[in-house]
Amino acid sequence: MSIQRRRPLRNLALGGLFTALLMAACGGDDGDLPEPPPARKSATSLTPQERQEFVQTLHKMKQLPSQYHSSLNAYDYFVDLHVLAFDDHHSGAHMAPGFLPWHREFLRRFEEEMRRASGNPKMTLPYWDWTEPGSIERIFRDDFMGGDGDPNENFFVKAGPFRKGQWTMAENYDDTDDEWDDEIDPDMQLDPAGLQRKFDWAEELGAMPTLAEVADLLATPRLYDVAPYDTTADPRLSMRNYLEGFRGPGQHSAMHNVVHLWVGGQMQTASSPNDPVFFLHHTNIDRLWHQWQQKYGNSTYPTMAQSMHGIHEKLFMFGDLTAEQTFDLEPHSNVVYE
Ligand SMILES: [Cu+2]
């Protein structure tokens, strides 16, 4: 399936003279050379201008009709799609092998809409590396993601570009019948009047992912996923469930799941893309999958005989795109990770 884009010159260390000669030979026109894909950067390394462009673009998306749905704006489409995918337990987008491919395409499409809204064809999603010291303070700041919710007003975010009154909720979805049931904050009343957060609302849910846990993802050999390919797949054997973060009855959530829960508010629900930090979080999940793929390849992805969400499954709501067609990050998403 590999559709490797050829970039013959990118990896050659060309001397300046040779480059100049080559450019002269080509008439100075480098139009034939494919440009390297733009890089997704750590959210903590963005310049103030890059932070501002990202924030403004998300607001512009709220004003732009979606290319996928005529009655939704370019941002809210993704909230609705995520609710739909989460609600449908046969979608394969969560608690199944399709978790990583489905979200990879979800991010690609979101990024495409970001580029359309901003007019910047090289714009990329930043990622939140949760293990970076100080990343919480540097991401939840008033010129970027805003901060924690206000405990005196139903945990509405009251500062920053996504504060109450400045940021609309597409849909508030209460996860009442899914497997996270007992981990949803019983004291949080979701209110579509604004974005809500309640950082670290319950210690018993588990701690944010540690450096050691993330290192283990790459250090310990695992298969992509193992039977029964759901929330009960053994995380010592299943990379997908190790990263997604279901740890079985009576166990704390981990990795991907615990970050959703730690932020609280809309982030702990199926309508989690209402909180823009969803995209920073999932871009990091995608980055970790990409690192794992570099080391372990894709040969252990389940077949269609093993799982209904196997390698050739068409991804939920994504046309004819199969899981396999997302495996190579660069040709699929046209980005690299910095
Ligand atoms: Cu999701």
mmCIF file of N, CA, C and O in Angstrom, residues 256-325:
data_model
loop_
_atom_site.group_PDB
_atom_site.id
_atom_site.type_symbol
_atom_site.label_atom_id
_atom_site.label_comp_id
_atom_site.label_asym_id
_atom_site.label_seq_id
_atom_site.Cartn_x
_atom_site.Cartn_y
_atom_site.Cartn_z
ATOM 1 N N HIS A 256 -3.867 7.935 27.199
ATOM 2 C CA HIS A 256 -4.862 8.760 26.505
ATOM 3 C C HIS A 256 -6.087 9.062 27.380
ATOM 4 O O HIS A 256 -6.523 10.198 27.492
ATOM 5 N N ASN A 257 -6.647 8.028 27.991
ATOM 6 C CA ASN A 257 -7.882 8.233 28.752
ATOM 7 C C ASN A 257 -7.693 9.175 29.928
ATOM 8 O O ASN A 257 -8.550 10.024 30.202
ATOM 9 N N VAL A 258 -6.586 9.032 30.627
ATOM 10 C CA VAL A 258 -6.433 9.800 31.852
ATOM 11 C C VAL A 258 -6.269 11.295 31.547
ATOM 12 O O VAL A 258 -6.697 12.140 32.341
ATOM 13 N N VAL A 259 -5.724 11.624 30.403
ATOM 14 C CA VAL A 259 -5.568 13.047 30.062
ATOM 15 C C VAL A 259 -6.947 13.676 29.822
ATOM 16 O O VAL A 259 -7.234 14.788 30.274
ATOM 17 N N HIS A 260 -7.819 12.940 29.112
ATOM 18 C CA HIS A 260 -9.197 13.423 28.945
ATOM 19 C C HIS A 260 -9.847 13.672 30.307
ATOM 20 O O HIS A 260 -10.491 14.695 30.526
ATOM 21 N N LEU A 261 -9.672 12.715 31.210
ATOM 22 C CA LEU A 261 -10.315 12.820 32.518
ATOM 23 C C LEU A 261 -9.681 13.910 33.366
ATOM 24 O O LEU A 261 -10.367 14.633 34.078
ATOM 25 N N TRP A 262 -8.364 14.046 33.282
ATOM 26 C CA TRP A 262 -7.640 15.028 34.098
ATOM 27 C C TRP A 262 -8.123 16.447 33.784
ATOM 28 O O TRP A 262 -8.332 17.255 34.682
ATOM 29 N N VAL A 263 -8.310 16.748 32.508
ATOM 30 C CA VAL A 263 -8.756 18.097 32.123
ATOM 31 C C VAL A 263 -10.184 18.323 32.611
ATOM 32 O O VAL A 263 -10.535 19.414 33.068
ATOM 33 N N GLY A 264 -11.018 17.278 32.551
ATOM 34 C CA GLY A 264 -12.384 17.389 33.040
ATOM 35 C C GLY A 264 -13.280 18.213 32.128
ATOM 36 O O GLY A 264 -12.878 18.639 31.045
ATOM 37 N N GLY A 265 -14.516 18.434 32.572
ATOM 38 C CA GLY A 265 -15.471 19.194 31.754
ATOM 39 C C GLY A 265 -15.800 18.460 30.480
ATOM 40 O O GLY A 265 -15.951 17.241 30.463
ATOM 41 N N GLN A 266 -15.897 19.193 29.380
ATOM 42 C CA GLN A 266 -16.242 18.557 28.106
ATOM 43 C C GLN A 266 -15.214 17.509 27.690
ATOM 44 O O GLN A 266 -15.548 16.562 26.982
ATOM 45 N N MET A 267 -13.977 17.669 28.135
ATOM 46 C CA MET A 267 -12.928 16.710 27.733
ATOM 47 C C MET A 267 -13.190 15.288 28.229
ATOM 48 O O MET A 267 -12.602 14.338 27.718
ATOM 49 N N GLN A 268 -14.022 15.147 29.243
ATOM 50 C CA GLN A 268 -14.273 13.775 29.719
ATOM 51 C C GLN A 268 -15.500 13.153 29.066
ATOM 52 O O GLN A 268 -15.984 12.118 29.508
ATOM 53 N N THR A 269 -15.994 13.772 28.010
ATOM 54 C CA THR A 269 -17.195 13.257 27.340
ATOM 55 C C THR A 269 -16.914 12.938 25.873
ATOM 56 O O THR A 269 -15.845 13.248 25.352
ATOM 57 N N ALA A 270 -17.928 12.384 25.224
ATOM 58 C CA ALA A 270 -17.807 12.104 23.796
ATOM 59 C C ALA A 270 -17.702 13.381 22.974
ATOM 60 O O ALA A 270 -17.199 13.371 21.855
ATOM 61 N N SER A 271 -18.170 14.500 23.544
ATOM 62 C CA SER A 271 -18.080 15.779 22.829
ATOM 63 C C SER A 271 -16.794 16.517 23.185
ATOM 64 O O SER A 271 -16.720 17.736 23.124
ATOM 65 N N SER A 272 -15.764 15.753 23.533
ATOM 66 C CA SER A 272 -14.486 16.335 23.955
ATOM 67 C C SER A 272 -13.838 17.288 22.951
ATOM 68 O O SER A 272 -13.129 18.209 23.372
ATOM 69 N N PRO A 273 -14.068 17.154 21.618
ATOM 70 C CA PRO A 273 -13.446 18.144 20.722
ATOM 71 C C PRO A 273 -13.993 19.563 20.907
ATOM 72 O O PRO A 273 -13.454 20.503 20.333
ATOM 73 N N ASN A 274 -15.046 19.725 21.736
ATOM 74 C CA ASN A 274 -15.465 21.082 22.101
ATOM 75 C C ASN A 274 -14.338 21.854 22.771
ATOM 76 O O ASN A 274 -14.288 23.081 22.696
ATOM 77 N N ASP A 275 -13.464 21.130 23.462
ATOM 78 C CA ASP A 275 -12.300 21.766 24.085
ATOM 79 C C ASP A 275 -11.142 21.672 23.097
ATOM 80 O O ASP A 275 -10.697 20.576 22.753
ATOM 81 N N PRO A 276 -10.631 22.815 22.650
ATOM 82 C CA PRO A 276 -9.568 22.775 21.630
ATOM 83 C C PRO A 276 -8.345 21.972 22.060
ATOM 84 O O PRO A 276 -7.594 21.504 21.204
ATOM 85 N N VAL A 277 -8.155 21.797 23.366
ATOM 86 C CA VAL A 277 -6.979 21.046 23.796
ATOM 87 C C VAL A 277 -7.084 19.571 23.377
ATOM 88 O O VAL A 277 -6.081 18.864 23.308
ATOM 89 N N PHE A 278 -8.310 19.130 23.031
ATOM 90 C CA PHE A 278 -8.488 17.795 22.455
ATOM 91 C C PHE A 278 -7.496 17.570 21.318
ATOM 92 O O PHE A 278 -6.880 16.513 21.211
ATOM 93 N N PHE A 279 -7.371 18.579 20.450
ATOM 94 C CA PHE A 279 -6.565 18.395 19.232
ATOM 95 C C PHE A 279 -5.075 18.325 19.560
ATOM 96 O O PHE A 279 -4.321 17.595 18.916
ATOM 97 N N LEU A 280 -4.645 19.064 20.582
ATOM 98 C CA LEU A 280 -3.245 18.993 21.005
ATOM 99 C C LEU A 280 -2.951 17.624 21.628
ATOM 100 O O LEU A 280 -1.887 17.033 21.423
ATOM 101 N N HIS A 281 -3.914 17.152 22.382
ATOM 102 C CA HIS A 281 -3.786 15.850 23.045
ATOM 103 C C HIS A 281 -3.723 14.726 22.001
ATOM 104 O O HIS A 281 -2.831 13.879 22.018
ATOM 105 N N HIS A 282 -4.672 14.738 21.063
ATOM 106 C CA HIS A 282 -4.707 13.644 20.090
ATOM 107 C C HIS A 282 -3.565 13.709 19.084
ATOM 108 O O HIS A 282 -3.154 12.684 18.543
ATOM 109 N N THR A 283 -3.053 14.905 18.840
ATOM 110 C CA THR A 283 -1.884 14.991 17.971
ATOM 111 C C THR A 283 -0.697 14.310 18.648
ATOM 112 O O THR A 283 0.099 13.632 17.999
ATOM 113 N N ASN A 284 -0.614 14.437 19.960
ATOM 114 C CA ASN A 284 0.458 13.730 20.670
ATOM 115 C C ASN A 284 0.259 12.220 20.636
ATOM 116 O O ASN A 284 1.232 11.466 20.486
ATOM 117 N N ILE A 285 -0.979 11.777 20.750
ATOM 118 C CA ILE A 285 -1.263 10.335 20.632
ATOM 119 C C ILE A 285 -0.809 9.842 19.252
ATOM 120 O O ILE A 285 -0.164 8.800 19.118
ATOM 121 N N ASP A 286 -1.133 10.611 18.230
ATOM 122 C CA ASP A 286 -0.749 10.235 16.877
ATOM 123 C C ASP A 286 0.776 10.209 16.719
ATOM 124 O O ASP A 286 1.327 9.324 16.070
ATOM 125 N N ARG A 287 1.442 11.181 17.346
ATOM 126 C CA ARG A 287 2.908 11.240 17.302
ATOM 127 C C ARG A 287 3.519 10.002 17.953
ATOM 128 O O ARG A 287 4.465 9.416 17.431
ATOM 129 N N LEU A 288 2.941 9.571 19.075
ATOM 130 C CA LEU A 288 3.467 8.381 19.758
ATOM 131 C C LEU A 288 3.224 7.118 18.935
ATOM 132 O O LEU A 288 4.068 6.229 18.872
ATOM 133 N N TRP A 289 2.058 7.049 18.284
ATOM 134 C CA TRP A 289 1.808 5.905 17.398
ATOM 135 C C TRP A 289 2.839 5.900 16.262
ATOM 136 O O TRP A 289 3.408 4.864 15.924
ATOM 137 N N HIS A 290 3.080 7.076 15.711
ATOM 138 C CA HIS A 290 4.060 7.176 14.623
ATOM 139 C C HIS A 290 5.438 6.691 15.093
ATOM 140 O O HIS A 290 6.108 5.938 14.381
ATOM 141 N N GLN A 291 5.852 7.088 16.281
ATOM 142 C CA GLN A 291 7.150 6.630 16.813
ATOM 143 C C GLN A 291 7.154 5.111 16.974
ATOM 144 O O GLN A 291 8.139 4.448 16.658
ATOM 145 N N TRP A 292 6.041 4.590 17.450
ATOM 146 C CA TRP A 292 5.947 3.132 17.635
ATOM 147 C C TRP A 292 6.018 2.424 16.286
ATOM 148 O O TRP A 292 6.694 1.400 16.132
ATOM 149 N N GLN A 293 5.332 2.992 15.292
ATOM 150 C CA GLN A 293 5.363 2.383 13.950
ATOM 151 C C GLN A 293 6.784 2.349 13.389
ATOM 152 O O GLN A 293 7.165 1.394 12.703
ATOM 153 N N GLN A 294 7.549 3.404 13.633
ATOM 154 C CA GLN A 294 8.922 3.457 13.135
ATOM 155 C C GLN A 294 9.740 2.289 13.693
ATOM 156 O O GLN A 294 10.625 1.770 13.044
ATOM 157 N N LYS A 295 9.424 1.907 14.927
ATOM 158 C CA LYS A 295 10.206 0.864 15.578
ATOM 159 C C LYS A 295 9.648 -0.539 15.308
ATOM 160 O O LYS A 295 10.406 -1.482 15.102
ATOM 161 N N TYR A 296 8.329 -0.656 15.312
ATOM 162 C CA TYR A 296 7.731 -1.997 15.265
ATOM 163 C C TYR A 296 6.971 -2.305 13.965
ATOM 164 O O TYR A 296 6.519 -3.427 13.780
ATOM 165 N N GLY A 297 6.783 -1.330 13.112
ATOM 166 C CA GLY A 297 6.085 -1.585 11.854
ATOM 167 C C GLY A 297 4.592 -1.783 12.029
ATOM 168 O O GLY A 297 4.025 -1.482 13.088
ATOM 169 N N ASN A 298 3.942 -2.295 10.985
ATOM 170 C CA ASN A 298 2.483 -2.426 11.001
ATOM 171 C C ASN A 298 2.010 -3.863 10.808
ATOM 172 O O ASN A 298 0.826 -4.106 10.613
ATOM 173 N N SER A 299 2.964 -4.801 10.856
ATOM 174 C CA SER A 299 2.619 -6.177 10.481
ATOM 175 C C SER A 299 1.712 -6.867 11.497
ATOM 176 O O SER A 299 1.130 -7.904 11.201
ATOM 177 N N THR A 300 1.599 -6.304 12.713
ATOM 178 C CA THR A 300 0.759 -6.963 13.722
ATOM 179 C C THR A 300 -0.630 -6.350 13.814
ATOM 180 O O THR A 300 -1.398 -6.693 14.715
ATOM 181 N N TYR A 301 -0.942 -5.437 12.891
ATOM 182 C CA TYR A 301 -2.313 -4.905 12.861
ATOM 183 C C TYR A 301 -3.252 -6.068 12.549
ATOM 184 O O TYR A 301 -2.977 -6.883 11.676
ATOM 185 N N PRO A 302 -4.385 -6.178 13.264
ATOM 186 C CA PRO A 302 -5.234 -7.363 13.053
ATOM 187 C C PRO A 302 -5.793 -7.457 11.634
ATOM 188 O O PRO A 302 -6.052 -6.445 10.981
ATOM 189 N N THR A 303 -5.934 -8.684 11.197
ATOM 190 C CA THR A 303 -6.563 -8.934 9.904
ATOM 191 C C THR A 303 -8.079 -8.826 10.059
ATOM 192 O O THR A 303 -8.595 -8.767 11.176
ATOM 193 N N MET A 304 -8.773 -8.834 8.928
ATOM 194 C CA MET A 304 -10.230 -8.784 8.968
ATOM 195 C C MET A 304 -10.805 -10.062 9.586
ATOM 196 O O MET A 304 -11.897 -10.057 10.134
ATOM 197 N N ALA A 305 -10.034 -11.165 9.494
ATOM 198 C CA ALA A 305 -10.498 -12.411 10.106
ATOM 199 C C ALA A 305 -10.411 -12.328 11.625
ATOM 200 O O ALA A 305 -11.200 -12.923 12.346
ATOM 201 N N GLN A 306 -9.445 -11.560 12.113
ATOM 202 C CA GLN A 306 -9.257 -11.451 13.560
ATOM 203 C C GLN A 306 -10.223 -10.466 14.197
ATOM 204 O O GLN A 306 -10.697 -10.664 15.309
ATOM 205 N N SER A 307 -10.491 -9.373 13.490
ATOM 206 C CA SER A 307 -11.329 -8.321 14.065
ATOM 207 C C SER A 307 -12.168 -7.682 12.981
ATOM 208 O O SER A 307 -11.704 -7.462 11.864
ATOM 209 N N MET A 308 -13.420 -7.335 13.338
ATOM 210 C CA MET A 308 -14.243 -6.605 12.366
ATOM 211 C C MET A 308 -13.646 -5.225 12.079
ATOM 212 O O MET A 308 -14.003 -4.569 11.126
ATOM 213 N N HIS A 309 -12.733 -4.788 12.965
ATOM 214 C CA HIS A 309 -12.057 -3.520 12.728
ATOM 215 C C HIS A 309 -10.624 -3.763 12.260
ATOM 216 O O HIS A 309 -9.688 -3.101 12.695
ATOM 217 N N GLY A 310 -10.489 -4.730 11.383
ATOM 218 C CA GLY A 310 -9.165 -5.106 10.900
ATOM 219 C C GLY A 310 -8.613 -4.161 9.851
ATOM 220 O O GLY A 310 -9.188 -3.113 9.544
ATOM 221 N N ILE A 311 -7.496 -4.585 9.296
ATOM 222 C CA ILE A 311 -6.648 -3.717 8.465
ATOM 223 C C ILE A 311 -7.367 -3.117 7.252
ATOM 224 O O ILE A 311 -7.086 -1.995 6.855
ATOM 225 N N HIS A 312 -8.311 -3.865 6.672
ATOM 226 C CA HIS A 312 -8.972 -3.363 5.470
ATOM 227 C C HIS A 312 -10.342 -2.745 5.749
ATOM 228 O O HIS A 312 -11.083 -2.429 4.822
ATOM 229 N N GLU A 313 -10.647 -2.567 7.019
ATOM 230 C CA GLU A 313 -11.941 -1.949 7.338
ATOM 231 C C GLU A 313 -11.971 -0.506 6.850
ATOM 232 O O GLU A 313 -10.990 0.228 6.979
ATOM 233 N N LYS A 314 -13.095 -0.113 6.282
ATOM 234 C CA LYS A 314 -13.281 1.299 5.949
ATOM 235 C C LYS A 314 -13.561 2.061 7.242
ATOM 236 O O LYS A 314 -14.404 1.653 8.036
ATOM 237 N N LEU A 315 -12.855 3.146 7.420
ATOM 238 C CA LEU A 315 -12.975 3.900 8.664
ATOM 239 C C LEU A 315 -14.311 4.636 8.724
ATOM 240 O O LEU A 315 -14.751 5.241 7.733
ATOM 241 N N PHE A 316 -14.929 4.611 9.877
ATOM 242 C CA PHE A 316 -16.259 5.172 10.113
ATOM 243 C C PHE A 316 -16.388 6.611 9.606
ATOM 244 O O PHE A 316 -15.622 7.488 10.018
ATOM 245 N N MET A 317 -17.320 6.821 8.685
ATOM 246 C CA MET A 317 -17.643 8.150 8.148
ATOM 247 C C MET A 317 -16.520 8.776 7.305
ATOM 248 O O MET A 317 -16.553 9.962 7.014
ATOM 249 N N PHE A 318 -15.524 7.967 6.943
ATOM 250 C CA PHE A 318 -14.412 8.517 6.175
ATOM 251 C C PHE A 318 -14.334 7.912 4.769
ATOM 252 O O PHE A 318 -13.247 7.628 4.252
ATOM 253 N N GLY A 319 -15.501 7.721 4.159
ATOM 254 C CA GLY A 319 -15.548 7.256 2.775
ATOM 255 C C GLY A 319 -14.920 5.894 2.617
ATOM 256 O O GLY A 319 -15.158 4.986 3.420
ATOM 257 N N ASP A 320 -14.091 5.744 1.589
ATOM 258 C CA ASP A 320 -13.481 4.445 1.296
ATOM 259 C C ASP A 320 -12.130 4.256 1.977
ATOM 260 O O ASP A 320 -11.454 3.256 1.759
ATOM 261 N N LEU A 321 -11.736 5.231 2.773
ATOM 262 C CA LEU A 321 -10.417 5.148 3.400
ATOM 263 C C LEU A 321 -10.354 3.978 4.393
ATOM 264 O O LEU A 321 -11.192 3.859 5.276
ATOM 265 N N THR A 322 -9.352 3.136 4.208
ATOM 266 C CA THR A 322 -9.199 1.992 5.117
ATOM 267 C C THR A 322 -8.162 2.308 6.192
ATOM 268 O O THR A 322 -7.357 3.239 6.052
ATOM 269 N N ALA A 323 -8.176 1.498 7.233
ATOM 270 C CA ALA A 323 -7.177 1.655 8.295
ATOM 271 C C ALA A 323 -5.769 1.644 7.699
ATOM 272 O O ALA A 323 -4.935 2.492 8.014
ATOM 273 N N GLU A 324 -5.531 0.680 6.817
ATOM 274 C CA GLU A 324 -4.188 0.523 6.251
ATOM 275 C C GLU A 324 -3.694 1.786 5.533
ATOM 276 O O GLU A 324 -2.510 2.100 5.552
ATOM 277 N N GLN A 325 -4.619 2.496 4.923
ATOM 278 C CA GLN A 325 -4.221 3.679 4.155
ATOM 279 C C GLN A 325 -3.778 4.847 5.034
ATOM 280 O O GLN A 325 -3.333 5.868 4.523
#
